[in-house]
Short mmCIF file of C-alpha atoms in Angstrom, two decimals:
data_model
loop_
_atom_site.label_atom_id
_atom_site.label_comp_id
_atom_site.label_asym_id
_atom_site.label_seq_id
_atom_site.Cartn_x
_atom_site.Cartn_y
_atom_site.Cartn_z
CA MET A 1 -4.05 -10.67 2.28
CA PRO A 2 -2.37 -8.68 -0.47
CA SER A 3 0.14 -10.53 -2.59
CA ARG A 4 3.84 -10.08 -2.00
CA ILE A 5 4.30 -8.10 -5.19
CA SER A 6 1.53 -5.71 -4.13
CA ARG A 7 3.16 -5.22 -0.75
CA ILE A 8 6.54 -4.59 -2.29
CA LEU A 9 5.28 -2.21 -4.94
CA GLY A 10 2.88 -0.51 -2.55
CA SER A 11 5.56 0.14 0.05
CA VAL A 12 8.32 1.37 -2.22
CA ARG A 13 8.35 5.08 -2.86
CA ILE A 14 9.84 6.60 -6.00
CA ALA A 15 12.45 8.22 -3.77
CA ASP A 16 13.68 4.76 -2.72
CA LEU A 17 14.81 3.87 -6.23
CA PRO A 18 18.36 4.62 -7.31
CA ARG A 19 18.35 7.98 -9.05
CA ARG A 20 19.15 8.12 -12.71
CA ARG A 21 21.34 10.91 -13.99
CA VAL A 22 19.22 13.67 -15.44
CA CYS A 23 20.05 15.69 -18.51
CA ARG A 24 18.95 19.33 -18.08
CA VAL A 25 18.76 21.98 -20.78
CA ALA A 26 17.29 25.47 -21.28
CA PRO A 27 14.39 26.24 -23.65
CA ALA A 28 16.84 28.05 -25.95
CA THR A 29 19.05 24.96 -26.33
CA THR A 30 19.04 23.84 -29.97
CA LEU A 31 17.73 20.44 -31.05
CA GLY A 32 21.18 19.61 -32.40
CA GLU A 33 22.67 20.19 -28.97
CA VAL A 34 19.88 18.17 -27.34
CA TYR A 35 20.60 15.25 -29.71
CA ARG A 36 24.29 15.44 -28.80
CA ARG A 37 23.57 15.45 -25.06
CA LEU A 38 21.09 12.57 -25.36
CA GLU A 39 23.62 10.46 -27.21
CA GLU A 40 26.74 11.32 -25.22
CA GLU A 41 25.06 11.14 -21.82
CA GLU A 42 23.19 7.97 -22.82
CA SER A 43 19.98 9.65 -21.76
CA VAL A 44 16.48 9.07 -23.07
CA ALA A 45 15.02 12.48 -22.26
CA VAL A 46 16.02 16.02 -21.35
CA LEU A 47 14.28 18.07 -18.70
CA VAL A 48 13.87 21.65 -19.87
CA GLU A 49 14.31 24.25 -17.15
CA GLU A 50 14.12 28.00 -16.91
CA ASP A 51 15.70 29.66 -13.85
CA GLY A 52 15.76 26.32 -12.10
CA VAL A 53 12.06 25.68 -12.71
CA LEU A 54 10.90 22.72 -14.80
CA VAL A 55 9.03 23.96 -17.86
CA GLY A 56 9.00 20.90 -20.12
CA ILE A 57 10.34 17.53 -21.17
CA PHE A 58 11.65 16.35 -24.52
CA THR A 59 12.16 12.61 -25.03
CA GLU A 60 13.50 10.22 -27.62
CA ARG A 61 9.92 9.50 -28.60
CA ASP A 62 9.43 13.22 -29.27
CA VAL A 63 12.45 13.11 -31.57
CA LEU A 64 10.76 10.36 -33.56
CA ASP A 65 7.30 11.98 -33.48
CA ARG A 66 8.06 15.66 -33.93
CA THR A 67 11.52 16.43 -35.22
CA ALA A 68 13.28 13.56 -37.00
CA LEU A 69 11.82 14.24 -40.44
CA GLU A 70 11.12 17.95 -40.39
CA ALA A 71 12.89 20.00 -37.76
CA ASP A 72 15.97 22.14 -38.38
CA PRO A 73 18.59 21.17 -35.76
CA ALA A 74 18.98 24.89 -35.01
CA THR A 75 15.40 25.03 -33.63
CA PRO A 76 15.23 25.76 -29.88
CA VAL A 77 13.92 22.75 -27.96
CA GLY A 78 11.49 25.05 -26.14
CA GLU A 79 9.39 25.24 -29.31
CA LEU A 80 8.89 21.48 -29.59
CA MET A 81 9.01 20.14 -26.03
CA THR A 82 6.00 18.88 -24.11
CA ARG A 83 4.96 21.84 -22.01
CA ASP A 84 1.22 22.09 -21.57
CA ASP A 85 0.08 18.68 -20.38
CA LEU A 86 3.27 17.90 -18.52
CA VAL A 87 2.76 15.04 -16.06
CA THR A 88 4.88 15.14 -12.90
CA LEU A 89 5.12 13.06 -9.75
CA ASP A 90 6.42 13.69 -6.24
CA ALA A 91 9.24 11.38 -5.15
CA GLY A 92 7.25 10.62 -2.00
CA GLN A 93 4.53 8.88 -4.01
CA PRO A 94 4.47 5.08 -4.22
CA ILE A 95 5.95 3.40 -7.25
CA THR A 96 2.46 2.06 -8.09
CA ASP A 97 1.40 5.62 -8.95
CA ALA A 98 4.21 5.80 -11.48
CA ILE A 99 3.26 2.44 -13.01
CA ALA A 100 -0.41 3.46 -13.24
CA ILE A 101 0.41 6.74 -14.99
CA MET A 102 2.92 5.13 -17.36
CA THR A 103 0.41 2.54 -18.50
CA ALA A 104 -2.67 4.79 -18.61
CA ARG A 105 -1.01 7.76 -20.31
CA ARG A 106 1.36 5.73 -22.47
CA ILE A 107 4.40 7.64 -21.29
CA ARG A 108 7.62 6.11 -20.05
CA HIS A 109 9.43 9.01 -18.41
CA ILE A 110 7.99 11.21 -15.72
CA PRO A 111 9.77 14.22 -14.20
CA LEU A 112 9.74 14.44 -10.40
CA VAL A 113 8.87 17.70 -8.68
CA ASP A 114 9.02 18.34 -4.93
CA ALA A 115 6.43 20.10 -2.77
CA ASP A 116 8.00 23.48 -3.57
CA GLY A 117 7.72 22.86 -7.30
CA LYS A 118 11.45 22.23 -7.66
CA GLU A 119 12.61 19.59 -10.15
CA ASP A 120 13.75 16.49 -8.35
CA GLY A 121 14.85 14.03 -11.05
CA MET A 122 13.00 11.62 -13.30
CA ILE A 123 11.61 8.09 -13.20
CA GLY A 124 11.42 5.76 -16.21
CA GLY A 125 9.80 2.43 -16.96
CA ARG A 126 13.11 0.63 -16.83
CA ASP A 127 13.62 1.77 -13.20
CA VAL A 128 10.48 -0.18 -12.32
CA LEU A 129 11.75 -3.31 -14.09
CA ARG A 130 15.06 -3.02 -12.20
CA LEU A 131 13.11 -2.95 -8.94
CA ILE A 132 11.25 -6.12 -9.91
CA ALA A 133 14.56 -7.76 -10.86
CA ASP A 134 15.95 -6.71 -7.49
CA TYR A 135 13.19 -8.48 -5.59
CA TYR A 136 13.11 -11.58 -7.72
CA PRO A 137 16.79 -12.14 -8.39
CA GLU A 138 16.43 -15.88 -8.02
CA THR A 139 13.72 -15.86 -10.68
CA LEU A 140 15.30 -13.45 -13.08
CA LEU A 141 19.02 -13.63 -12.81
CA ASN A 142 19.58 -17.34 -12.31
CA LEU A 143 17.95 -18.23 -15.56
CA PRO A 144 19.40 -21.28 -17.27
CA PRO A 145 22.35 -20.75 -19.60
CA ARG A 146 20.16 -22.20 -22.34
CA LEU A 147 18.50 -18.78 -22.56
CA HIS A 148 21.72 -17.06 -23.57
CA GLN A 149 22.76 -19.82 -25.96
CA ARG A 150 19.43 -19.88 -27.68
CA LEU A 151 19.27 -16.14 -27.95
CA THR A 152 22.55 -15.56 -29.72
CA ARG A 153 21.34 -16.90 -33.05
CA PRO A 154 18.36 -18.85 -34.26
CA GLU A 155 19.21 -22.41 -35.02
CA GLY A 156 20.80 -22.71 -38.43
CA GLY A 157 20.66 -18.92 -38.75
CA MET B 1 16.46 -9.36 3.86
CA ARG B 2 16.16 -5.95 2.25
CA CYS B 3 13.42 -3.65 3.48
CA PRO B 4 11.14 -2.57 0.62
CA GLY B 5 10.51 0.69 2.49
CA CYS B 6 14.02 2.03 3.04
CA GLY B 7 16.38 -0.49 1.47
CA VAL B 8 18.23 -1.33 4.70
CA ASP B 9 19.47 -4.91 4.88
CA ASN B 10 17.89 -6.64 7.89
CA ILE B 11 18.63 -9.91 9.64
CA PRO B 12 16.56 -12.64 7.93
CA GLY B 13 13.38 -13.46 9.82
CA VAL B 14 12.82 -10.18 11.69
CA ASP B 15 9.23 -8.96 11.76
CA ALA B 16 9.91 -5.26 11.26
CA CYS B 17 12.67 -3.21 9.67
CA GLU B 18 15.19 -2.12 12.31
CA ASN B 19 15.65 1.19 10.50
CA CYS B 20 12.16 2.37 9.54
CA GLY B 21 9.78 -0.07 11.21
CA THR B 22 8.17 -1.31 8.00
CA ASP B 23 6.37 -4.61 8.54
CA LEU B 24 8.56 -7.32 7.06
CA ALA B 25 6.63 -10.34 8.35
CA GLY B 26 6.26 -12.95 5.67
CA LEU B 27 8.42 -11.20 3.09
CA ASP B 28 11.15 -13.82 3.32
CA LEU B 29 8.80 -16.80 3.34
CA PRO B 30 8.75 -18.88 0.21
CA GLU B 31 6.09 -17.46 -2.01
CA ALA B 32 2.81 -19.27 -2.32
CA ARG B 33 2.23 -21.04 -5.59
CA GLY B 34 0.78 -18.57 -8.02
CA GLY B 35 2.66 -15.64 -6.48
CA PHE B 36 4.17 -13.07 -8.78
CA GLY B 37 7.65 -14.58 -8.82
CA ALA B 38 6.19 -17.91 -9.89
CA ARG B 39 4.02 -16.22 -12.48
CA LEU B 40 7.04 -14.56 -14.00
CA LEU B 41 8.36 -18.05 -14.66
CA ASN B 42 5.14 -19.96 -15.23
CA ASP B 43 3.21 -17.52 -17.39
CA ARG B 44 4.01 -17.44 -21.07
CA LEU B 45 4.58 -14.47 -23.36
CA SER B 46 1.38 -15.61 -25.07
CA ASP B 47 -0.40 -14.48 -21.87
CA LEU B 48 0.72 -10.88 -22.45
CA GLU B 49 -0.73 -8.41 -24.86
CA LEU B 50 2.12 -8.19 -27.32
CA SER B 51 2.69 -5.08 -29.42
CA GLN B 52 2.58 -5.23 -33.20
CA PRO B 53 5.66 -3.84 -34.93
CA VAL B 54 6.00 -1.80 -38.06
CA LEU B 55 7.29 -4.17 -40.72
CA ALA B 56 9.94 -3.20 -43.21
CA THR B 57 12.25 -4.78 -45.78
CA PRO B 58 16.00 -4.04 -45.89
CA SER B 59 15.53 -1.46 -48.66
CA THR B 60 12.69 0.46 -46.93
CA PRO B 61 13.76 4.11 -46.54
CA VAL B 62 14.17 5.10 -42.88
CA ALA B 63 11.78 8.01 -43.40
CA GLU B 64 9.02 5.57 -44.37
CA ALA B 65 9.63 3.47 -41.26
CA ILE B 66 9.62 6.58 -39.06
CA SER B 67 6.30 7.73 -40.56
CA ALA B 68 4.77 4.32 -39.93
CA MET B 69 6.13 4.24 -36.35
CA ARG B 70 4.47 7.63 -35.76
CA GLU B 71 1.12 6.60 -37.18
CA ARG B 72 1.03 3.29 -35.34
CA ARG B 73 2.50 4.75 -32.11
CA CYS B 74 5.03 2.01 -32.33
CA GLY B 75 8.48 1.92 -30.74
CA CYS B 76 10.25 -0.27 -33.26
CA ALA B 77 10.30 -1.55 -36.80
CA LEU B 78 11.23 -5.13 -37.55
CA VAL B 79 13.04 -5.78 -40.80
CA LEU B 80 12.12 -8.92 -42.71
CA ASP B 81 14.01 -10.26 -45.69
CA ASP B 82 12.01 -12.85 -47.58
CA GLY B 83 9.90 -13.36 -44.46
CA GLU B 84 12.90 -13.90 -42.20
CA LEU B 85 13.62 -11.50 -39.35
CA VAL B 86 16.97 -9.85 -40.09
CA GLY B 87 16.95 -6.60 -38.11
CA ILE B 88 15.36 -4.21 -35.65
CA PHE B 89 15.19 -0.42 -35.72
CA ASN B 90 13.97 1.61 -32.75
CA GLU B 91 13.55 5.15 -31.41
CA ARG B 92 17.09 5.25 -30.11
CA HIS B 93 18.49 4.42 -33.54
CA VAL B 94 16.65 7.42 -35.05
CA LEU B 95 18.69 9.63 -32.77
CA THR B 96 22.06 7.89 -32.68
CA ARG B 97 22.31 6.42 -36.17
CA VAL B 98 20.32 8.80 -38.36
CA LEU B 99 20.21 12.33 -36.90
CA ARG B 100 23.58 12.30 -35.13
CA ARG B 101 25.29 10.80 -38.17
CA HIS B 102 23.63 13.38 -40.46
CA ARG B 103 22.01 10.77 -42.65
CA ASP B 104 19.11 11.74 -44.87
CA PRO B 105 16.15 9.63 -43.66
CA ALA B 106 14.56 9.68 -47.11
CA ALA B 107 17.70 8.36 -48.82
CA THR B 108 18.90 5.86 -46.22
CA PRO B 109 17.71 2.24 -46.44
CA ILE B 110 16.79 0.88 -43.04
CA SER B 111 19.33 -1.94 -43.43
CA GLU B 112 22.13 0.63 -42.97
CA VAL B 113 20.91 1.75 -39.55
CA MET B 114 19.15 -1.29 -38.07
CA SER B 115 20.64 -3.67 -35.53
CA PRO B 116 21.12 -6.93 -37.45
CA ASP B 117 20.10 -10.35 -36.15
CA PRO B 118 18.14 -9.18 -33.10
CA LEU B 119 17.60 -11.25 -29.97
CA ARG B 120 14.27 -13.01 -30.19
CA LEU B 121 12.05 -14.83 -27.76
CA SER B 122 9.55 -17.64 -28.20
CA ILE B 123 5.85 -17.23 -27.49
CA ASP B 124 6.29 -20.10 -25.00
CA ASP B 125 9.03 -18.30 -23.03
CA PRO B 126 8.12 -16.89 -19.61
CA PRO B 127 7.90 -13.12 -19.00
CA ALA B 128 10.96 -13.54 -16.75
CA PHE B 129 13.09 -14.01 -19.88
CA ALA B 130 11.93 -10.70 -21.28
CA VAL B 131 12.53 -8.84 -18.00
CA HIS B 132 15.95 -10.45 -17.80
CA CYS B 133 16.94 -9.32 -21.32
CA MET B 134 15.68 -5.80 -20.63
CA VAL B 135 17.35 -5.36 -17.25
CA ALA B 136 20.57 -7.29 -17.81
CA TYR B 137 21.22 -6.34 -21.43
CA GLY B 138 19.28 -3.12 -21.87
CA PHE B 139 17.05 -4.32 -24.71
CA ARG B 140 13.82 -2.36 -25.10
CA HIS B 141 11.99 -4.40 -27.68
CA LEU B 142 12.18 -8.15 -28.12
CA PRO B 143 10.61 -9.83 -31.15
CA VAL B 144 8.45 -12.81 -30.18
CA LEU B 145 8.15 -15.78 -32.52
CA ASP B 146 6.01 -18.89 -32.65
CA GLY B 147 8.31 -21.24 -34.49
CA ASP B 148 9.20 -19.20 -37.58
CA GLU B 149 6.16 -17.01 -37.38
CA LEU B 150 6.51 -13.49 -35.97
CA LYS B 151 3.80 -12.87 -33.36
CA GLY B 152 4.75 -9.33 -32.29
CA TYR B 153 7.19 -7.86 -29.85
CA VAL B 154 7.40 -7.32 -26.12
CA SER B 155 8.41 -3.89 -24.79
CA VAL B 156 9.03 -2.30 -21.41
CA ARG B 157 5.48 -0.99 -21.66
CA ASN B 158 4.00 -4.48 -22.18
CA ILE B 159 5.81 -5.68 -19.06
CA LEU B 160 4.59 -2.69 -17.03
CA GLU B 161 1.03 -3.42 -18.12
CA TYR B 162 1.50 -7.06 -17.14
CA ILE B 163 2.82 -6.03 -13.70
CA ASP B 164 0.02 -3.50 -13.31
CA LYS B 165 -2.59 -6.20 -13.94
CA ARG B 166 -0.91 -8.92 -11.91
CA HIS B 167 -0.13 -6.94 -8.78
CA ALA B 168 -3.77 -5.97 -8.51
CA GLY B 169 -4.89 -9.58 -8.84
#
């Protein structure tokens, strides 16, 4: 008999998770504007769309890897986004598919696309952790107060 | 009891979800010893594959830390002063504290943009502590120590890999 965690994860579809707010921009949007949106909207990635169709993604990791040290903030995001090997999922797929792709491909944020190819949001690694926390609240949220005390400062620190 | 299929709250003990028919039998039974919930509390962070951080000192230029984070495909740099952990710098800080504040990465010491005195976990803590800190407080990277010795850090990715392995087993 499959374990409880397998049953939970196997039966939850991506669509069942609470949706995160998605930050959408056009390919012509400048990096400077993308940085501003990411900060002000407390978002970790922008989905890049042209005429309502998803054409790429640009994440915080891409900022670190591709633009932080060299790119002019006036550069259009379309030139530096991930476009060619863009991984997408359908919201109808089980959450286990998302976990498998995140771990195998070393990506944390995956755009969702429906059967008609229309962008349908995004799932991130933290959404999966929230789900786990939701099903094990007694394990995760009733942790002893010692945890918080100990974490504030190392002893004598 | 919440249905894992549709999220509807059902009367405890029912065999199937009244809304979508998903089989709920057994979901509300206490979990067998060794189940995932117990593992979250009984495993130790030493059972996970921890990530190895980029190490910096307070005077390390941010640009140098960023280059090392690129090369090592690493999400954070830990800042040590005389061997003691004094700060953490991550991908988010590149955006919010360097680029958005128009700081020159080559001329900014990491101590000006790091988060000082980061939360830290012990190698003997259970994975549940890490999940708790990530979900409840929004931390992405948690340094893990064995006594005074830095053993690495645990990230959202490490936890996903742990879940991926455990739910299969």
